mmCIF file of C-alpha atoms in Angstrom:
data_model
loop_
_atom_site.group_PDB
_atom_site.id
_atom_site.type_symbol
_atom_site.label_atom_id
_atom_site.label_comp_id
_atom_site.label_asym_id
_atom_site.label_seq_id
_atom_site.Cartn_x
_atom_site.Cartn_y
_atom_site.Cartn_z
ATOM 1 C CA MET L 1473 158.098 87.472 6.970
ATOM 2 C CA LYS L 1474 155.330 88.434 9.325
ATOM 3 C CA THR L 1475 153.998 84.856 9.115
ATOM 4 C CA ILE L 1476 157.360 83.465 10.116
ATOM 5 C CA ILE L 1477 157.662 85.794 13.049
ATOM 6 C CA PHE L 1478 154.131 85.057 14.165
ATOM 7 C CA THR L 1479 154.825 81.260 13.910
ATOM 8 C CA LEU L 1480 158.051 81.591 15.882
ATOM 9 C CA ALA L 1481 156.277 83.590 18.525
ATOM 10 C CA LEU L 1482 153.514 81.048 18.741
ATOM 11 C CA LEU L 1483 156.033 78.162 19.077
ATOM 12 C CA LEU L 1484 157.934 79.927 21.799
ATOM 13 C CA ASN L 1485 154.706 80.638 23.655
ATOM 14 C CA LEU L 1486 153.620 76.987 23.365
ATOM 15 C CA SER L 1487 157.009 75.755 24.608
ATOM 16 C CA CYS L 1488 156.575 77.912 27.705
ATOM 17 C CA VAL L 1489 153.226 76.330 28.389
ATOM 18 C CA THR L 1490 154.360 72.711 27.785
ATOM 19 C CA ALA L 1491 157.717 72.916 29.563
ATOM 20 C CA GLN L 1492 156.745 74.402 32.927
ATOM 21 C CA GLU L 1493 159.466 74.571 35.522
ATOM 22 C CA VAL L 1494 159.181 74.829 39.264
ATOM 23 C CA THR L 1495 162.126 75.189 41.621
ATOM 24 C CA ILE L 1496 161.933 73.079 44.813
ATOM 25 C CA LYS L 1497 163.289 74.925 47.743
ATOM 26 C CA LYS L 1498 163.552 73.954 51.377
ATOM 27 C CA GLY L 1499 160.107 74.222 52.913
ATOM 28 C CA THR L 1500 158.333 74.354 49.551
ATOM 29 C CA LYS L 1501 155.113 72.389 49.687
ATOM 30 C CA ILE L 1502 153.832 71.212 46.305
ATOM 31 C CA GLU L 1503 150.053 70.997 46.593
ATOM 32 C CA ASP L 1504 149.347 69.916 43.014
ATOM 33 C CA VAL L 1505 152.021 68.029 41.134
ATOM 34 C CA LYS L 1506 151.414 68.493 37.426
ATOM 35 C CA LYS L 1507 152.481 65.998 34.777
ATOM 36 C CA GLY L 1508 155.074 67.283 32.355
ATOM 37 C CA THR L 1509 156.432 69.754 34.863
ATOM 38 C CA TYR L 1510 160.205 69.940 35.574
ATOM 39 C CA TYR L 1511 160.663 70.171 39.321
ATOM 40 C CA LYS L 1512 164.129 71.587 39.537
ATOM 41 C CA THR L 1513 166.260 71.336 42.695
ATOM 42 C CA ASP L 1514 167.250 74.600 44.379
ATOM 43 C CA LYS L 1515 170.512 75.807 42.855
ATOM 44 C CA ALA L 1516 171.713 77.109 46.194
ATOM 45 C CA LEU L 1517 171.773 73.527 47.539
ATOM 46 C CA LEU L 1518 172.840 71.807 44.339
ATOM 47 C CA ASN L 1519 175.599 74.052 43.051
ATOM 48 C CA LYS L 1520 177.991 73.429 45.892
ATOM 49 C CA TYR L 1521 178.406 69.876 44.593
ATOM 50 C CA LEU L 1522 178.397 70.404 40.840
ATOM 51 C CA GLY L 1523 181.601 70.698 38.820
ATOM 52 C CA ILE L 1524 184.927 68.974 38.475
ATOM 53 C CA TRP L 1525 186.758 67.833 41.578
ATOM 54 C CA SER L 1526 190.311 66.728 41.316
ATOM 55 C CA THR L 1527 193.608 65.726 42.874
ATOM 56 C CA THR L 1528 196.868 64.129 41.832
ATOM 57 C CA VAL L 1529 197.679 60.599 42.929
ATOM 58 C CA ASN L 1530 201.066 59.047 42.114
ATOM 59 C CA LYS L 1531 201.607 61.691 39.472
ATOM 60 C CA LYS L 1532 198.339 60.843 37.784
ATOM 61 C CA VAL L 1533 195.433 63.293 37.742
ATOM 62 C CA PHE L 1534 192.190 62.007 39.172
ATOM 63 C CA LYS L 1535 188.989 63.932 38.366
ATOM 64 C CA PHE L 1536 185.427 63.422 39.445
ATOM 65 C CA GLU L 1537 182.763 65.382 37.676
ATOM 66 C CA ILE L 1538 179.407 65.849 39.413
ATOM 67 C CA LEU L 1539 176.421 66.836 37.145
ATOM 68 C CA LYS L 1540 172.724 67.105 37.519
ATOM 69 C CA SER L 1541 170.642 64.877 35.270
ATOM 70 C CA LYS L 1542 167.082 65.789 34.367
ATOM 71 C CA THR L 1543 165.124 62.551 34.790
ATOM 72 C CA GLU L 1544 161.546 61.618 34.078
ATOM 73 C CA VAL L 1545 159.683 59.798 36.773
ATOM 74 C CA ASP L 1546 155.996 58.904 36.250
ATOM 75 C CA GLY L 1547 155.445 61.806 33.909
ATOM 76 C CA ILE L 1548 157.227 64.578 35.787
ATOM 77 C CA PHE L 1549 160.889 65.591 35.711
ATOM 78 C CA ILE L 1550 163.271 65.879 38.589
ATOM 79 C CA ASP L 1551 166.982 66.469 39.031
ATOM 80 C CA ARG L 1552 169.158 63.461 39.751
ATOM 81 C CA ILE L 1553 172.815 63.800 40.667
ATOM 82 C CA VAL L 1554 175.296 61.729 38.667
ATOM 83 C CA GLY L 1555 179.071 61.522 38.696
ATOM 84 C CA ARG L 1556 181.804 60.319 36.364
ATOM 85 C CA TYR L 1557 185.489 59.855 37.068
ATOM 86 C CA TYR L 1558 188.538 60.148 34.861
ATOM 87 C CA TYR L 1559 191.802 58.548 35.824
ATOM 88 C CA ASP L 1560 194.867 57.478 33.999
ATOM 89 C CA GLU L 1561 193.910 59.615 30.980
ATOM 90 C CA LYS L 1562 190.921 57.482 30.053
ATOM 91 C CA SER L 1563 188.763 60.357 29.066
ATOM 92 C CA ASP L 1564 186.728 58.611 26.344
ATOM 93 C CA VAL L 1565 185.541 55.712 28.479
ATOM 94 C CA TYR L 1566 182.025 57.129 28.775
ATOM 95 C CA LEU L 1567 181.525 56.744 25.042
ATOM 96 C CA SER L 1568 180.975 53.072 25.774
ATOM 97 C CA ASP L 1569 177.496 51.924 26.683
ATOM 98 C CA ALA L 1570 179.126 49.444 29.052
ATOM 99 C CA THR L 1571 180.313 52.223 31.320
ATOM 100 C CA TYR L 1572 177.752 53.505 33.836
ATOM 101 C CA GLU L 1573 177.774 56.914 35.390
ATOM 102 C CA CYS L 1574 177.908 56.858 39.141
ATOM 103 C CA SER L 1575 174.550 57.811 40.582
ATOM 104 C CA ALA L 1576 173.704 59.517 43.828
ATOM 105 C CA MET L 1577 171.470 57.302 45.988
ATOM 106 C CA GLU L 1578 169.718 60.088 47.829
ATOM 107 C CA TYR L 1579 169.388 63.648 46.608
ATOM 108 C CA GLY L 1580 166.583 65.157 48.624
ATOM 109 C CA LEU L 1581 166.928 68.682 49.912
ATOM 110 C CA ASP L 1582 167.647 67.461 53.465
ATOM 111 C CA VAL L 1583 170.523 65.308 52.162
ATOM 112 C CA LEU L 1584 171.997 68.071 50.032
ATOM 113 C CA GLU L 1585 171.864 70.421 52.982
ATOM 114 C CA LYS L 1586 173.964 68.068 55.134
ATOM 115 C CA GLY L 1587 176.919 68.174 52.717
ATOM 116 C CA LYS L 1588 177.330 64.490 52.250
ATOM 117 C CA LEU L 1589 176.312 62.436 49.158
ATOM 118 C CA ARG L 1590 176.468 58.680 48.692
ATOM 119 C CA PHE L 1591 176.938 57.399 45.154
ATOM 120 C CA ARG L 1592 176.469 54.003 43.653
ATOM 121 C CA PHE L 1593 180.003 53.930 42.253
ATOM 122 C CA PHE L 1594 180.866 51.978 39.164
ATOM 123 C CA ASP L 1595 184.517 50.962 38.692
ATOM 124 C CA TYR L 1596 184.814 50.545 34.967
ATOM 125 C CA ASP L 1597 188.282 48.859 35.072
ATOM 126 C CA ASN L 1598 187.322 46.283 37.596
ATOM 127 C CA ASP L 1599 183.728 46.028 36.324
ATOM 128 C CA LYS L 1600 182.116 46.253 39.840
ATOM 129 C CA LEU L 1601 179.955 48.431 41.962
ATOM 130 C CA GLY L 1602 180.859 50.157 45.218
ATOM 131 C CA VAL L 1603 179.566 52.854 47.501
ATOM 132 C CA LEU L 1604 181.149 56.270 47.362
ATOM 133 C CA GLU L 1605 180.816 58.614 50.305
ATOM 134 C CA PHE L 1606 181.477 62.158 49.039
ATOM 135 C CA GLU L 1607 181.506 64.731 51.851
ATOM 136 C CA LEU L 1608 182.116 68.499 51.654
ATOM 137 C CA ILE L 1609 184.763 69.363 54.165
ATOM 138 C CA GLU L 1610 184.709 73.096 53.335
ATOM 139 C CA GLU L 1611 183.787 75.176 50.328
ATOM 140 C CA ASN L 1612 185.360 73.572 47.172
ATOM 141 C CA LYS L 1613 187.021 70.830 49.207
ATOM 142 C CA ALA L 1614 185.592 67.364 49.726
ATOM 143 C CA SER L 1615 186.607 63.971 51.004
ATOM 144 C CA TRP L 1616 186.293 60.831 48.912
ATOM 145 C CA HIS L 1617 185.743 57.515 50.695
ATOM 146 C CA LEU L 1618 185.129 54.409 48.588
ATOM 147 C CA LEU L 1619 183.663 51.306 50.179
ATOM 148 C CA GLU L 1620 182.666 47.844 49.168
ATOM 149 C CA ARG L 1621 178.843 47.670 48.990
ATOM 150 C CA GLY L 1622 176.795 45.574 51.293
ATOM 151 C CA GLY L 1623 174.614 42.628 50.455
ATOM 152 C CA TYR L 1624 175.802 39.317 49.076
ATOM 153 C CA ARG L 1625 179.519 39.308 48.707
ATOM 154 C CA ASP L 1626 180.564 37.678 45.506
ATOM 155 C CA GLU L 1627 184.167 37.259 44.546
ATOM 156 C CA SER L 1628 184.387 40.827 43.121
ATOM 157 C CA PHE L 1629 185.239 42.282 46.521
ATOM 158 C CA ARG L 1630 188.623 40.532 46.324
ATOM 159 C CA LYS L 1631 189.591 42.709 43.354
ATOM 160 C CA GLY L 1632 189.369 45.888 45.329
ATOM 161 C CA PHE L 1633 189.061 49.115 43.342
ATOM 162 C CA SER L 1634 191.192 50.461 40.476
ATOM 163 C CA VAL L 1635 191.095 53.968 41.947
ATOM 164 C CA PRO L 1636 192.209 55.267 45.337
ATOM 165 C CA THR L 1637 189.684 54.679 48.108
ATOM 166 C CA GLU L 1638 190.645 57.689 50.269
ATOM 167 C CA MET L 1639 191.362 61.074 48.845
ATOM 168 C CA VAL L 1640 190.739 64.781 49.342
ATOM 169 C CA LEU L 1641 189.463 66.547 46.237
ATOM 170 C CA ILE L 1642 189.520 70.184 45.308
ATOM 171 C CA ARG L 1643 186.843 71.702 43.057
ATOM 172 C CA LYS L 1644 188.203 73.514 39.964
ATOM 173 C CA LYS L 1645 187.165 77.119 39.712
ATOM 174 C CA MET O 1410 179.613 30.717 51.029
ATOM 175 C CA SER O 1411 178.740 27.056 50.620
ATOM 176 C CA GLY O 1412 175.700 24.936 51.290
ATOM 177 C CA THR O 1413 172.062 25.976 51.659
ATOM 178 C CA ILE O 1414 170.265 28.162 54.153
ATOM 179 C CA ASP O 1415 166.635 28.576 55.261
ATOM 180 C CA GLY O 1416 166.801 32.427 55.518
ATOM 181 C CA TYR O 1417 168.750 35.187 57.181
ATOM 182 C CA LEU O 1418 168.327 38.289 59.224
ATOM 183 C CA HIS O 1419 170.487 41.390 58.815
ATOM 184 C CA SER O 1420 170.566 44.947 60.075
ATOM 185 C CA HIS O 1421 170.836 48.416 58.547
ATOM 186 C CA VAL O 1422 172.634 50.634 61.037
ATOM 187 C CA LEU O 1423 172.585 54.449 61.202
ATOM 188 C CA PRO O 1424 173.543 56.872 59.822
ATOM 189 C CA ASN O 1425 173.614 55.392 56.320
ATOM 190 C CA GLY O 1426 171.441 52.303 56.540
ATOM 191 C CA ASN O 1427 168.140 52.358 54.641
ATOM 192 C CA SER O 1428 164.919 51.986 56.578
ATOM 193 C CA ILE O 1429 163.944 49.067 54.319
ATOM 194 C CA PHE O 1430 165.632 46.551 52.010
ATOM 195 C CA SER O 1431 168.066 48.160 49.582
ATOM 196 C CA PRO O 1432 168.245 47.247 45.870
ATOM 197 C CA ASP O 1433 171.462 45.338 46.827
ATOM 198 C CA ASP O 1434 169.472 43.212 49.223
ATOM 199 C CA ILE O 1435 167.034 42.217 46.400
ATOM 200 C CA GLU O 1436 170.015 41.399 44.189
ATOM 201 C CA ALA O 1437 171.556 39.370 47.002
ATOM 202 C CA LEU O 1438 168.382 37.359 47.261
ATOM 203 C CA TYR O 1439 168.552 36.555 43.585
ATOM 204 C CA LEU O 1440 172.258 35.619 43.794
ATOM 205 C CA LEU O 1441 171.516 33.231 46.694
ATOM 206 C CA TYR O 1442 168.811 31.607 44.611
ATOM 207 C CA ASN O 1443 170.834 31.464 41.449
ATOM 208 C CA ASN O 1444 173.901 30.058 43.181
ATOM 209 C CA GLY O 1445 171.834 27.258 44.784
ATOM 210 C CA HIS O 1446 172.110 28.528 48.354
ATOM 211 C CA ILE O 1447 168.330 28.497 49.133
ATOM 212 C CA ASN O 1448 167.190 25.312 50.765
ATOM 213 C CA ASN O 1449 163.450 25.764 50.032
ATOM 214 C CA THR O 1450 162.154 28.787 48.115
ATOM 215 C CA GLY O 1451 158.653 28.070 49.509
ATOM 216 C CA THR O 1452 159.683 28.794 53.079
ATOM 217 C CA PHE O 1453 162.723 30.978 52.587
ATOM 218 C CA VAL O 1454 162.664 34.321 54.380
ATOM 219 C CA ILE O 1455 165.014 37.315 54.563
ATOM 220 C CA SER O 1456 164.547 40.000 57.202
ATOM 221 C CA VAL O 1457 165.963 43.366 57.986
ATOM 222 C CA VAL O 1458 165.912 45.296 61.272
ATOM 223 C CA THR O 1459 166.916 48.917 60.909
ATOM 224 C CA GLY O 1460 168.151 51.817 63.039
ATOM 225 C CA HIS O 1461 165.038 53.691 61.977
ATOM 226 C CA GLY O 1462 162.931 51.428 64.160
ATOM 227 C CA THR O 1463 161.524 49.457 61.270
ATOM 228 C CA SER O 1464 161.638 45.759 60.389
ATOM 229 C CA TYR O 1465 160.617 43.953 57.212
ATOM 230 C CA SER O 1466 160.686 40.468 55.765
ATOM 231 C CA ILE O 1467 160.575 39.231 52.195
ATOM 232 C CA ILE O 1468 159.173 35.877 51.129
ATOM 233 C CA ILE O 1469 159.002 34.331 47.724
ATOM 234 C CA ASP O 1470 155.447 33.816 46.583
ATOM 235 C CA ASP O 1471 156.197 32.783 43.026
ATOM 236 C CA ILE O 1472 159.622 31.586 42.137
ATOM 237 C CA ASN O 1473 158.997 31.617 38.380
ATOM 238 C CA ALA O 1474 157.890 35.239 38.486
ATOM 239 C CA PHE O 1475 160.937 36.118 40.659
ATOM 240 C CA ASN O 1476 163.254 34.378 38.234
ATOM 241 C CA THR O 1477 161.845 36.278 35.239
ATOM 242 C CA PHE O 1478 161.825 39.559 37.265
ATOM 243 C CA SER O 1479 165.482 38.991 38.186
ATOM 244 C CA GLN O 1480 166.585 38.432 34.555
ATOM 245 C CA ASN O 1481 164.920 41.757 33.626
ATOM 246 C CA ASN O 1482 166.016 43.826 36.580
ATOM 247 C CA LEU O 1483 168.805 42.397 38.669
ATOM 248 C CA ILE O 1484 171.470 41.230 36.283
ATOM 249 C CA GLY O 1485 174.243 43.304 34.754
ATOM 250 C CA ASP O 1486 173.164 46.620 33.267
ATOM 251 C CA ASN O 1487 169.578 46.006 34.317
ATOM 252 C CA PHE O 1488 170.489 46.251 37.975
ATOM 253 C CA ASN O 1489 171.817 49.766 37.447
ATOM 254 C CA SER O 1490 168.458 50.806 35.869
ATOM 255 C CA PHE O 1491 166.535 49.089 38.611
ATOM 256 C CA SER O 1492 168.487 50.917 41.331
ATOM 257 C CA ILE O 1493 168.232 54.318 39.593
ATOM 258 C CA GLY O 1494 164.434 53.808 39.049
ATOM 259 C CA TYR O 1495 163.839 52.929 42.689
ATOM 260 C CA GLU O 1496 165.987 55.801 43.980
ATOM 261 C CA ALA O 1497 164.311 58.327 41.670
ATOM 262 C CA ASP O 1498 160.870 57.147 42.750
ATOM 263 C CA TYR O 1499 161.875 57.438 46.415
ATOM 264 C CA ASN O 1500 163.308 60.908 46.019
ATOM 265 C CA GLN O 1501 160.258 62.047 44.147
ATOM 266 C CA LEU O 1502 157.871 60.652 46.821
ATOM 267 C CA ASN O 1503 159.891 62.144 49.597
ATOM 268 C CA ASN O 1504 160.771 65.501 48.054
ATOM 269 C CA LEU O 1505 157.700 66.369 45.989
ATOM 270 C CA PHE O 1506 154.834 64.521 47.551
ATOM 271 C CA GLY O 1507 156.101 65.020 51.094
ATOM 272 C CA LEU O 1508 155.995 61.412 52.227
ATOM 273 C CA SER O 1509 158.192 60.726 55.238
ATOM 274 C CA SER O 1510 161.471 59.036 54.377
ATOM 275 C CA ILE O 1511 160.205 55.752 55.813
ATOM 276 C CA SER O 1512 156.900 55.821 53.929
ATOM 277 C CA ALA O 1513 158.554 56.915 50.748
ATOM 278 C CA ARG O 1514 160.997 54.050 50.839
ATOM 279 C CA GLU O 1515 158.180 51.546 51.480
ATOM 280 C CA VAL O 1516 156.102 52.793 48.526
ATOM 281 C CA ALA O 1517 159.153 53.004 46.261
ATOM 282 C CA LEU O 1518 160.329 49.501 46.994
ATOM 283 C CA LEU O 1519 156.847 48.057 46.697
ATOM 284 C CA ASN O 1520 156.548 49.828 43.323
ATOM 285 C CA ALA O 1521 159.903 48.515 42.253
ATOM 286 C CA LEU O 1522 159.015 44.977 43.203
ATOM 287 C CA GLU O 1523 155.695 44.917 41.354
ATOM 288 C CA ASN O 1524 155.274 41.602 39.594
ATOM 289 C CA SER O 1525 158.499 40.292 41.140
ATOM 290 C CA GLY O 1526 156.933 37.242 42.752
ATOM 291 C CA LEU O 1527 158.116 38.574 46.145
ATOM 292 C CA SER O 1528 156.002 39.855 49.020
ATOM 293 C CA ILE O 1529 157.042 42.337 51.708
ATOM 294 C CA LEU O 1530 155.901 41.912 55.298
ATOM 295 C CA LYS O 1531 156.215 44.655 57.833
ATOM 296 C CA GLY O 1532 157.061 43.774 61.483
ATOM 297 C CA ASN O 1533 155.628 45.326 64.595
ATOM 298 C CA SER O 1534 157.844 46.796 67.336
ATOM 299 C CA ASP O 1535 158.490 43.455 69.109
ATOM 300 C CA TYR O 1536 158.570 41.450 65.874
ATOM 301 C CA SER O 1537 155.697 39.257 67.029
ATOM 302 C CA ASP O 1538 153.439 40.238 64.085
ATOM 303 C CA TRP O 1539 154.243 40.465 60.393
ATOM 304 C CA GLN O 1540 151.763 42.073 58.000
ATOM 305 C CA LYS O 1541 151.958 41.738 54.274
ATOM 306 C CA ILE O 1542 151.783 45.171 52.634
ATOM 307 C CA LYS O 1543 151.237 46.496 49.079
ATOM 308 C CA ALA O 1544 151.412 49.911 47.439
ATOM 309 C CA GLN O 1545 148.162 51.636 46.597
ATOM 310 C CA GLY O 1546 148.791 54.943 44.919
ATOM 311 C CA ARG O 1547 151.182 56.777 47.212
ATOM 312 C CA GLN O 1548 150.234 54.784 50.253
ATOM 313 C CA THR O 1549 150.944 51.312 51.663
ATOM 314 C CA VAL O 1550 148.042 49.257 52.694
ATOM 315 C CA ASP O 1551 147.718 45.876 54.418
ATOM 316 C CA VAL O 1552 147.092 42.834 52.296
ATOM 317 C CA ASP O 1553 144.172 40.754 53.436
ATOM 318 C CA CYS O 1554 145.534 37.280 54.058
ATOM 319 C CA ASN O 1555 142.187 35.513 54.118
#
């Protein structure tokens, strides 16, 4: 029994050493970035975006869930921001590998502070990308503005989007 | 769009425009090539002038390398991974390593375009001089053209 407890204690200790976490706050200067470290984004800036945002359009519930995603870049870990939408009761769509999550294009502290995120939006019904501007209007209330992306315009822009392009969303408590 | 072109110039305006080419711009270059709209890949050039006071051009140094790179990075699912990788690299350089937004985007894009067969040239303020650049660690350095 003592051996088991000792082994568990050793493993817990080792996991603390190998999985170091540092929270990045506004004004934090990282002098020495260490491989294997998880550089977490300040919750105070991140949490105002995370969660499920919803509204009802033509008697159908639209939901947009914003999550953080721990991502490895060159041996260190950072928080990315991703989003996924649910519309027309298609709640199992993300089980398919063909469906991408939406991904925030910038998620630096300066950007988070401003209250506006831009996502690379994937419309899984129309199989096309767009740009989503998600802006906090007030606490727990945000505007949704979906745009065609720039660059070379192939024929996909004629399809438009399968979800509303202008909405106001409320965050669920 | 129909016919072929020799190049094009576009702008990125504030507040949302990037200070350098976006992943979508790189994809656009491939689509122009793949759809037969490039007159001569050896002389083709795309440029961007941005509201951040920066300007850049891209030329194709090696069309075979660009074609292979495009298959692996710019088509279908791969484009999503390419964009996410570039954006994560940018955010890491800017947030953790403290590079300015403009420098971080330069380094991140140069990293993303490694072995792409493309070269990036940086313009001066009156667009009279264009210097080829490359990433070296977390910096950009001039490429000697001699």
